[in-house]
C-alpha cells in the first residue's frame, strides 16, 4: 500500500520546535508517526511542547539547545543520536528578527547579532546534523525555515541577508550531501501569527492592510507548515532537494 507520508519508526529533530512555526511542524510530524525531538533553550517551553504532543497521542522528547552556541548544538545533535540511534530529518526553526534601524544607522553589533542568530546558527545545525546522518548511513532530510525576506525587499537588511544566506547554503550543500542520500531544502514563510507577532496581528489597522496583500485572505498560522514538514521528512520528497518552498498565502505574487 502506498503510504509515503507515514513516518512511523523515524526520528525528526525540530530545533526551535517548542513554539510557533516549529511547534506547528512538530505537531504534524508526530501525528504522521515520527518520534519528535524538540530542541530549544527554554526548558519549560520544551517540556510544555512535549506534553502537548504526547497528549495528542504522539511520541516526543526534548533537549536543551541554544543555537547561538556551537558547542550546545554539537552536544544536542550527539545526544539525539545517542538516545535514539537515528536522525531521519532535522528542521532548523530557531532564529528571529528585531526592530531594525535604517541601514546607514545600523551598528556592527546589530548586524553581527542577526547574522549569528539566523545564519551562523543554521550553519551549526546543518553541519552537525549532516555529520550524524552521514555516519548513520541512511540518508535524511535537512530543512531550514528562512523567510520571504530572503527574496523580497525588507527593512531589516541584516535579517534579510541572513535568511538569503540560508537559501544559498542549502543550494550549495545539496550536491555535496546528495551523494550521501541527504536532501537539503528551505521554507520561506510569509507573515505568520506567532507569540512574537501576535501583538502586531491584533492591531486591526495593520491586520486589515496586511490581509489585503494576501490572496488567500488571511495571515498564516503555525499549523500551515505541518503539511510541508511531513512532505519533506517523508519519502514523498525523495527526489526534491536544493529547493525553496514559499508559504505566504500568495503575498509575494503581488
PDB file of C-alpha atoms in Angstrom:
ATOM      1  CA  UNK A   1       0.000   0.000   0.000  1.00  0.00           C
ATOM      2  CA  UNK A   2       1.289   3.451  -0.925  1.00  0.00           C
ATOM      3  CA  UNK A   3       1.898   5.381   2.287  1.00  0.00           C
ATOM      4  CA  UNK A   4       4.616   7.939   1.529  1.00  0.00           C
ATOM      5  CA  UNK A   5       3.599  10.229   4.384  1.00  0.00           C
ATOM      6  CA  UNK A   6       3.781   7.546   7.072  1.00  0.00           C
ATOM      7  CA  UNK A   7       6.728   8.497   9.289  1.00  0.00           C
ATOM      8  CA  UNK A   8       6.432   5.582  11.702  1.00  0.00           C
ATOM      9  CA  UNK A   9       9.804   4.459  13.038  1.00  0.00           C
ATOM     10  CA  UNK A  10      11.574   7.671  12.056  1.00  0.00           C
ATOM     11  CA  UNK A  11      13.081  10.411  14.212  1.00  0.00           C
ATOM     12  CA  UNK A  12      12.560  14.072  13.356  1.00  0.00           C
ATOM     13  CA  UNK A  13      14.525  16.784  15.141  1.00  0.00           C
ATOM     14  CA  UNK A  14      12.821  20.166  15.366  1.00  0.00           C
ATOM     15  CA  UNK A  15      15.210  22.846  16.594  1.00  0.00           C
ATOM     16  CA  UNK A  16      13.150  25.804  17.784  1.00  0.00           C
ATOM     17  CA  UNK A  17      10.174  23.456  17.930  1.00  0.00           C
ATOM     18  CA  UNK A  18       8.662  24.449  21.266  1.00  0.00           C
ATOM     19  CA  UNK A  19       6.540  27.345  19.927  1.00  0.00           C
ATOM     20  CA  UNK A  20       5.420  28.970  16.678  1.00  0.00           C
ATOM     21  CA  UNK A  21       6.095  27.508  13.251  1.00  0.00           C
ATOM     22  CA  UNK A  22       8.429  24.883  14.688  1.00  0.00           C
ATOM     23  CA  UNK A  23       5.731  23.579  17.009  1.00  0.00           C
ATOM     24  CA  UNK A  24       3.229  23.516  14.142  1.00  0.00           C
ATOM     25  CA  UNK A  25       5.685  21.300  12.270  1.00  0.00           C
ATOM     26  CA  UNK A  26       6.290  19.134  15.332  1.00  0.00           C
ATOM     27  CA  UNK A  27       2.564  18.514  15.750  1.00  0.00           C
ATOM     28  CA  UNK A  28       2.194  17.306  12.172  1.00  0.00           C
ATOM     29  CA  UNK A  29       5.353  15.190  12.264  1.00  0.00           C
ATOM     30  CA  UNK A  30       4.209  13.457  15.453  1.00  0.00           C
ATOM     31  CA  UNK A  31       0.717  12.904  14.027  1.00  0.00           C
ATOM     32  CA  UNK A  32       2.326  11.266  10.970  1.00  0.00           C
ATOM     33  CA  UNK A  33       4.110   8.777  13.248  1.00  0.00           C
ATOM     34  CA  UNK A  34       7.565  10.273  13.735  1.00  0.00           C
ATOM     35  CA  UNK A  35       9.229  10.429  17.103  1.00  0.00           C
ATOM     36  CA  UNK A  36       9.891  14.147  17.530  1.00  0.00           C
ATOM     37  CA  UNK A  37      12.830  15.588  19.443  1.00  0.00           C
ATOM     38  CA  UNK A  38      12.226  19.206  20.423  1.00  0.00           C
ATOM     39  CA  UNK A  39      15.332  21.360  20.743  1.00  0.00           C
ATOM     40  CA  UNK A  40      15.153  24.774  22.398  1.00  0.00           C
ATOM     41  CA  UNK A  41      16.852  26.862  25.034  1.00  0.00           C
ATOM     42  CA  UNK A  42      13.777  27.287  27.269  1.00  0.00           C
ATOM     43  CA  UNK A  43      13.376  24.086  29.280  1.00  0.00           C
ATOM     44  CA  UNK A  44       9.820  24.947  30.387  1.00  0.00           C
ATOM     45  CA  UNK A  45       8.641  25.605  26.834  1.00  0.00           C
ATOM     46  CA  UNK A  46      10.343  22.413  25.683  1.00  0.00           C
ATOM     47  CA  UNK A  47       8.543  20.354  28.320  1.00  0.00           C
ATOM     48  CA  UNK A  48       5.202  22.018  27.555  1.00  0.00           C
ATOM     49  CA  UNK A  49       5.591  21.230  23.859  1.00  0.00           C
ATOM     50  CA  UNK A  50       6.394  17.578  24.563  1.00  0.00           C
ATOM     51  CA  UNK A  51       3.414  17.365  26.904  1.00  0.00           C
ATOM     52  CA  UNK A  52       1.072  18.649  24.210  1.00  0.00           C
ATOM     53  CA  UNK A  53       2.459  16.257  21.598  1.00  0.00           C
ATOM     54  CA  UNK A  54       2.101  13.293  23.935  1.00  0.00           C
ATOM     55  CA  UNK A  55      -1.402  14.331  24.996  1.00  0.00           C
ATOM     56  CA  UNK A  56      -2.380  14.214  21.321  1.00  0.00           C
ATOM     57  CA  UNK A  57      -1.051  10.666  21.041  1.00  0.00           C
ATOM     58  CA  UNK A  58       2.394  11.466  19.646  1.00  0.00           C
ATOM     59  CA  UNK A  59       5.847  10.327  20.681  1.00  0.00           C
ATOM     60  CA  UNK A  60       8.304  13.052  21.697  1.00  0.00           C
ATOM     61  CA  UNK A  61      11.080  14.136  23.986  1.00  0.00           C
ATOM     62  CA  UNK A  62      13.168  17.273  24.351  1.00  0.00           C
ATOM     63  CA  UNK A  63      16.687  18.505  24.925  1.00  0.00           C
ATOM     64  CA  UNK A  64      18.023  21.966  25.613  1.00  0.00           C
ATOM     65  CA  UNK A  65      19.789  23.558  22.664  1.00  0.00           C
ATOM     66  CA  UNK A  66      20.996  27.130  22.276  1.00  0.00           C
ATOM     67  CA  UNK A  67      21.689  27.662  18.583  1.00  0.00           C
ATOM     68  CA  UNK A  68      23.771  30.750  19.318  1.00  0.00           C
ATOM     69  CA  UNK A  69      26.464  28.492  20.732  1.00  0.00           C
ATOM     70  CA  UNK A  70      28.291  25.936  18.611  1.00  0.00           C
ATOM     71  CA  UNK A  71      29.048  23.538  21.454  1.00  0.00           C
ATOM     72  CA  UNK A  72      25.421  23.477  22.555  1.00  0.00           C
ATOM     73  CA  UNK A  73      24.331  22.454  19.053  1.00  0.00           C
ATOM     74  CA  UNK A  74      27.069  19.830  18.832  1.00  0.00           C
ATOM     75  CA  UNK A  75      26.075  18.291  22.171  1.00  0.00           C
ATOM     76  CA  UNK A  76      22.379  18.387  21.279  1.00  0.00           C
ATOM     77  CA  UNK A  77      22.781  16.532  17.986  1.00  0.00           C
ATOM     78  CA  UNK A  78      25.097  13.940  19.538  1.00  0.00           C
ATOM     79  CA  UNK A  79      22.623  13.285  22.354  1.00  0.00           C
ATOM     80  CA  UNK A  80      19.739  12.822  19.900  1.00  0.00           C
ATOM     81  CA  UNK A  81      21.658  10.045  18.141  1.00  0.00           C
ATOM     82  CA  UNK A  82      22.838   8.533  21.425  1.00  0.00           C
ATOM     83  CA  UNK A  83      19.264   8.328  22.683  1.00  0.00           C
ATOM     84  CA  UNK A  84      17.510   7.180  19.533  1.00  0.00           C
ATOM     85  CA  UNK A  85      20.142   5.674  17.251  1.00  0.00           C
ATOM     86  CA  UNK A  86      18.962   7.616  14.215  1.00  0.00           C
ATOM     87  CA  UNK A  87      18.125  11.039  12.828  1.00  0.00           C
ATOM     88  CA  UNK A  88      15.938  10.987   9.732  1.00  0.00           C
ATOM     89  CA  UNK A  89      15.049  14.666   9.461  1.00  0.00           C
ATOM     90  CA  UNK A  90      16.320  17.867  11.007  1.00  0.00           C
ATOM     91  CA  UNK A  91      14.239  21.036  10.903  1.00  0.00           C
ATOM     92  CA  UNK A  92      16.025  24.261  11.835  1.00  0.00           C
ATOM     93  CA  UNK A  93      13.453  26.818  13.002  1.00  0.00           C
ATOM     94  CA  UNK A  94      15.343  28.835  15.602  1.00  0.00           C
ATOM     95  CA  UNK A  95      16.135  32.457  14.839  1.00  0.00           C
ATOM     96  CA  UNK A  96      14.244  35.684  14.583  1.00  0.00           C
ATOM     97  CA  UNK A  97      14.260  39.365  13.846  1.00  0.00           C
ATOM     98  CA  UNK A  98      14.350  42.540  15.874  1.00  0.00           C
ATOM     99  CA  UNK A  99      13.258  46.064  15.057  1.00  0.00           C
ATOM    100  CA  UNK A 100      15.895  47.361  12.692  1.00  0.00           C
ATOM    101  CA  UNK A 101      17.272  50.879  12.331  1.00  0.00           C
ATOM    102  CA  UNK A 102      17.870  52.311   8.840  1.00  0.00           C
ATOM    103  CA  UNK A 103      20.791  50.509   7.244  1.00  0.00           C
ATOM    104  CA  UNK A 104      23.102  53.538   7.389  1.00  0.00           C
ATOM    105  CA  UNK A 105      22.466  53.809  11.132  1.00  0.00           C
ATOM    106  CA  UNK A 106      22.876  50.114  11.866  1.00  0.00           C
ATOM    107  CA  UNK A 107      25.696  49.254  14.221  1.00  0.00           C
ATOM    108  CA  UNK A 108      28.127  46.457  13.537  1.00  0.00           C
ATOM    109  CA  UNK A 109      26.944  44.759  16.719  1.00  0.00           C
ATOM    110  CA  UNK A 110      23.328  44.763  15.473  1.00  0.00           C
ATOM    111  CA  UNK A 111      24.419  43.347  12.133  1.00  0.00           C
ATOM    112  CA  UNK A 112      26.578  40.632  13.675  1.00  0.00           C
ATOM    113  CA  UNK A 113      23.911  39.608  16.187  1.00  0.00           C
ATOM    114  CA  UNK A 114      21.352  38.985  13.448  1.00  0.00           C
ATOM    115  CA  UNK A 115      23.823  37.050  11.310  1.00  0.00           C
ATOM    116  CA  UNK A 116      24.830  34.950  14.325  1.00  0.00           C
ATOM    117  CA  UNK A 117      21.223  34.293  15.337  1.00  0.00           C
ATOM    118  CA  UNK A 118      19.889  33.471  11.892  1.00  0.00           C
ATOM    119  CA  UNK A 119      22.764  32.248   9.713  1.00  0.00           C
ATOM    120  CA  UNK A 120      25.596  31.013  11.912  1.00  0.00           C
ATOM    121  CA  UNK A 121      23.031  29.053  13.944  1.00  0.00           C
ATOM    122  CA  UNK A 122      21.791  27.345  10.782  1.00  0.00           C
ATOM    123  CA  UNK A 123      25.380  26.523   9.846  1.00  0.00           C
ATOM    124  CA  UNK A 124      25.931  24.871  13.240  1.00  0.00           C
ATOM    125  CA  UNK A 125      22.734  22.819  12.947  1.00  0.00           C
ATOM    126  CA  UNK A 126      23.167  21.786   9.314  1.00  0.00           C
ATOM    127  CA  UNK A 127      26.781  20.767   9.847  1.00  0.00           C
ATOM    128  CA  UNK A 128      26.179  18.679  12.949  1.00  0.00           C
ATOM    129  CA  UNK A 129      23.030  17.038  11.563  1.00  0.00           C
ATOM    130  CA  UNK A 130      24.819  16.206   8.312  1.00  0.00           C
ATOM    131  CA  UNK A 131      27.772  14.656  10.160  1.00  0.00           C
ATOM    132  CA  UNK A 132      25.494  12.266  12.024  1.00  0.00           C
ATOM    133  CA  UNK A 133      23.356  11.438   9.001  1.00  0.00           C
ATOM    134  CA  UNK A 134      26.491  10.569   7.013  1.00  0.00           C
ATOM    135  CA  UNK A 135      27.823   8.401   9.834  1.00  0.00           C
ATOM    136  CA  UNK A 136      24.476   6.641  10.256  1.00  0.00           C
ATOM    137  CA  UNK A 137      24.391   5.926   6.544  1.00  0.00           C
ATOM    138  CA  UNK A 138      20.637   6.024   5.909  1.00  0.00           C
ATOM    139  CA  UNK A 139      20.361   9.466   4.312  1.00  0.00           C
ATOM    140  CA  UNK A 140      17.986  12.082   5.602  1.00  0.00           C
ATOM    141  CA  UNK A 141      16.371  15.459   5.149  1.00  0.00           C
ATOM    142  CA  UNK A 142      17.649  18.822   6.394  1.00  0.00           C
ATOM    143  CA  UNK A 143      15.198  21.701   6.271  1.00  0.00           C
ATOM    144  CA  UNK A 144      15.710  25.334   7.234  1.00  0.00           C
ATOM    145  CA  UNK A 145      12.998  27.863   7.963  1.00  0.00           C
ATOM    146  CA  UNK A 146      14.105  31.166   6.444  1.00  0.00           C
ATOM    147  CA  UNK A 147      11.707  33.957   5.384  1.00  0.00           C
ATOM    148  CA  UNK A 148      10.244  35.638   2.317  1.00  0.00           C
ATOM    149  CA  UNK A 149      12.608  38.454   3.333  1.00  0.00           C
ATOM    150  CA  UNK A 150      15.233  36.352   1.519  1.00  0.00           C
ATOM    151  CA  UNK A 151      13.587  37.095  -1.851  1.00  0.00           C
ATOM    152  CA  UNK A 152      11.771  40.419  -1.446  1.00  0.00           C
ATOM    153  CA  UNK A 153      12.504  43.855  -0.072  1.00  0.00           C
ATOM    154  CA  UNK A 154      12.795  44.063   3.685  1.00  0.00           C
ATOM    155  CA  UNK A 155      13.530  46.928   6.032  1.00  0.00           C
ATOM    156  CA  UNK A 156      15.545  44.546   8.200  1.00  0.00           C
ATOM    157  CA  UNK A 157      18.588  44.268   5.964  1.00  0.00           C
ATOM    158  CA  UNK A 158      20.617  42.162   8.367  1.00  0.00           C
ATOM    159  CA  UNK A 159      17.741  39.684   8.798  1.00  0.00           C
ATOM    160  CA  UNK A 160      17.132  39.507   5.034  1.00  0.00           C
ATOM    161  CA  UNK A 161      20.811  38.889   4.349  1.00  0.00           C
ATOM    162  CA  UNK A 162      20.935  36.069   6.895  1.00  0.00           C
ATOM    163  CA  UNK A 163      17.812  34.384   5.538  1.00  0.00           C
ATOM    164  CA  UNK A 164      19.054  34.683   1.956  1.00  0.00           C
ATOM    165  CA  UNK A 165      22.260  33.085   3.196  1.00  0.00           C
ATOM    166  CA  UNK A 166      20.257  30.099   4.411  1.00  0.00           C
ATOM    167  CA  UNK A 167      18.819  29.619   0.916  1.00  0.00           C
ATOM    168  CA  UNK A 168      22.280  29.855  -0.677  1.00  0.00           C
ATOM    169  CA  UNK A 169      23.729  27.466   1.892  1.00  0.00           C
ATOM    170  CA  UNK A 170      21.067  24.849   1.177  1.00  0.00           C
ATOM    171  CA  UNK A 171      21.630  25.082  -2.582  1.00  0.00           C
ATOM    172  CA  UNK A 172      25.379  24.721  -2.058  1.00  0.00           C
ATOM    173  CA  UNK A 173      25.017  21.785   0.312  1.00  0.00           C
ATOM    174  CA  UNK A 174      22.553  19.807  -1.807  1.00  0.00           C
ATOM    175  CA  UNK A 175      25.145  18.472  -4.298  1.00  0.00           C
ATOM    176  CA  UNK A 176      27.671  17.791  -1.541  1.00  0.00           C
ATOM    177  CA  UNK A 177      25.251  15.877   0.660  1.00  0.00           C
ATOM    178  CA  UNK A 178      23.214  14.303  -2.116  1.00  0.00           C
ATOM    179  CA  UNK A 179      25.869  11.626  -2.580  1.00  0.00           C
ATOM    180  CA  UNK A 180      25.012  10.517   0.962  1.00  0.00           C
ATOM    181  CA  UNK A 181      21.279  10.450   0.317  1.00  0.00           C
ATOM    182  CA  UNK A 182      20.708  13.687   2.248  1.00  0.00           C
ATOM    183  CA  UNK A 183      18.336  16.312   0.868  1.00  0.00           C
ATOM    184  CA  UNK A 184      18.530  19.997   1.849  1.00  0.00           C
ATOM    185  CA  UNK A 185      15.609  22.383   1.331  1.00  0.00           C
ATOM    186  CA  UNK A 186      14.412  25.739   2.655  1.00  0.00           C
ATOM    187  CA  UNK A 187      10.980  27.008   3.672  1.00  0.00           C
ATOM    188  CA  UNK A 188      10.203  30.717   3.252  1.00  0.00           C
ATOM    189  CA  UNK A 189       7.238  31.769   5.423  1.00  0.00           C
ATOM    190  CA  UNK A 190       5.336  34.991   4.963  1.00  0.00           C
ATOM    191  CA  UNK A 191       3.640  36.746   7.885  1.00  0.00           C
ATOM    192  CA  UNK A 192       2.637  34.123  10.449  1.00  0.00           C
ATOM    193  CA  UNK A 193       0.811  34.715  13.722  1.00  0.00           C
ATOM    194  CA  UNK A 194       3.100  33.501  16.490  1.00  0.00           C
ATOM    195  CA  UNK A 195       3.794  34.570  20.041  1.00  0.00           C
ATOM    196  CA  UNK A 196       6.249  37.170  18.729  1.00  0.00           C
ATOM    197  CA  UNK A 197       3.973  38.615  16.029  1.00  0.00           C
ATOM    198  CA  UNK A 198       0.640  38.276  17.847  1.00  0.00           C
ATOM    199  CA  UNK A 199       0.570  41.873  19.085  1.00  0.00           C
ATOM    200  CA  UNK A 200       1.051  43.229  15.571  1.00  0.00           C
ATOM    201  CA  UNK A 201      -1.557  40.829  14.176  1.00  0.00           C
ATOM    202  CA  UNK A 202      -4.051  42.036  16.786  1.00  0.00           C
ATOM    203  CA  UNK A 203      -3.774  45.615  15.534  1.00  0.00           C
ATOM    204  CA  UNK A 204      -6.921  45.999  13.424  1.00  0.00           C
ATOM    205  CA  UNK A 205      -5.491  48.569  11.031  1.00  0.00           C
ATOM    206  CA  UNK A 206      -2.309  46.591  10.474  1.00  0.00           C
ATOM    207  CA  UNK A 207      -4.220  43.329  10.133  1.00  0.00           C
ATOM    208  CA  UNK A 208      -6.641  44.730   7.558  1.00  0.00           C
ATOM    209  CA  UNK A 209      -3.864  46.264   5.456  1.00  0.00           C
ATOM    210  CA  UNK A 210      -1.852  43.046   5.546  1.00  0.00           C
ATOM    211  CA  UNK A 211      -4.716  40.756   4.605  1.00  0.00           C
ATOM    212  CA  UNK A 212      -5.418  42.905   1.526  1.00  0.00           C
ATOM    213  CA  UNK A 213      -1.966  41.895   0.268  1.00  0.00           C
ATOM    214  CA  UNK A 214      -2.548  38.155   0.774  1.00  0.00           C
ATOM    215  CA  UNK A 215      -4.515  36.350  -1.958  1.00  0.00           C
ATOM    216  CA  UNK A 216      -5.550  33.583   0.455  1.00  0.00           C
ATOM    217  CA  UNK A 217      -7.319  36.253   2.524  1.00  0.00           C
ATOM    218  CA  UNK A 218      -5.749  35.639   5.925  1.00  0.00           C
ATOM    219  CA  UNK A 219      -2.445  35.685   7.757  1.00  0.00           C
ATOM    220  CA  UNK A 220      -0.580  32.435   8.327  1.00  0.00           C
ATOM    221  CA  UNK A 221      -0.807  30.090  11.291  1.00  0.00           C
ATOM    222  CA  UNK A 222       1.856  27.673  12.563  1.00  0.00           C
ATOM    223  CA  UNK A 223      -0.353  24.765  11.520  1.00  0.00           C
ATOM    224  CA  UNK A 224       0.008  25.878   7.882  1.00  0.00           C
ATOM    225  CA  UNK A 225       3.551  24.461   7.956  1.00  0.00           C
ATOM    226  CA  UNK A 226       2.690  20.966   9.113  1.00  0.00           C
ATOM    227  CA  UNK A 227       1.997  19.602   5.648  1.00  0.00           C
ATOM    228  CA  UNK A 228       5.260  20.735   4.095  1.00  0.00           C
ATOM    229  CA  UNK A 229       7.183  19.421   7.112  1.00  0.00           C
ATOM    230  CA  UNK A 230       5.692  15.956   6.742  1.00  0.00           C
ATOM    231  CA  UNK A 231       6.293  16.050   2.991  1.00  0.00           C
ATOM    232  CA  UNK A 232       9.965  16.985   3.387  1.00  0.00           C
ATOM    233  CA  UNK A 233      10.526  14.382   6.108  1.00  0.00           C
ATOM    234  CA  UNK A 234       8.896  11.633   4.057  1.00  0.00           C
ATOM    235  CA  UNK A 235       9.724   9.520   1.046  1.00  0.00           C
ATOM    236  CA  UNK A 236       7.270  11.612  -0.985  1.00  0.00           C
ATOM    237  CA  UNK A 237      10.047  14.207  -1.368  1.00  0.00           C
ATOM    238  CA  UNK A 238      12.790  11.685  -2.125  1.00  0.00           C
ATOM    239  CA  UNK A 239      13.701  13.457  -5.389  1.00  0.00           C
ATOM    240  CA  UNK A 240      13.464  17.047  -4.166  1.00  0.00           C
ATOM    241  CA  UNK A 241      16.486  18.960  -2.950  1.00  0.00           C
ATOM    242  CA  UNK A 242      18.077  22.430  -3.222  1.00  0.00           C
ATOM    243  CA  UNK A 243      14.575  23.863  -3.406  1.00  0.00           C
ATOM    244  CA  UNK A 244      12.722  26.707  -1.708  1.00  0.00           C
ATOM    245  CA  UNK A 245       9.108  26.465  -0.585  1.00  0.00           C
ATOM    246  CA  UNK A 246       7.405  29.852  -0.367  1.00  0.00           C
ATOM    247  CA  UNK A 247       4.446  29.569   2.003  1.00  0.00           C
ATOM    248  CA  UNK A 248       2.943  33.009   2.357  1.00  0.00           C
ATOM    249  CA  UNK A 249      -0.659  32.806   1.209  1.00  0.00           C
ATOM    250  CA  UNK A 250       0.461  34.182  -2.147  1.00  0.00           C
ATOM    251  CA  UNK A 251       1.704  37.519  -0.778  1.00  0.00           C
ATOM    252  CA  UNK A 252       4.914  37.600  -2.818  1.00  0.00           C
ATOM    253  CA  UNK A 253       2.997  37.318  -6.096  1.00  0.00           C
ATOM    254  CA  UNK A 254       1.590  40.834  -5.639  1.00  0.00           C
TER     255      UNK A 254
END
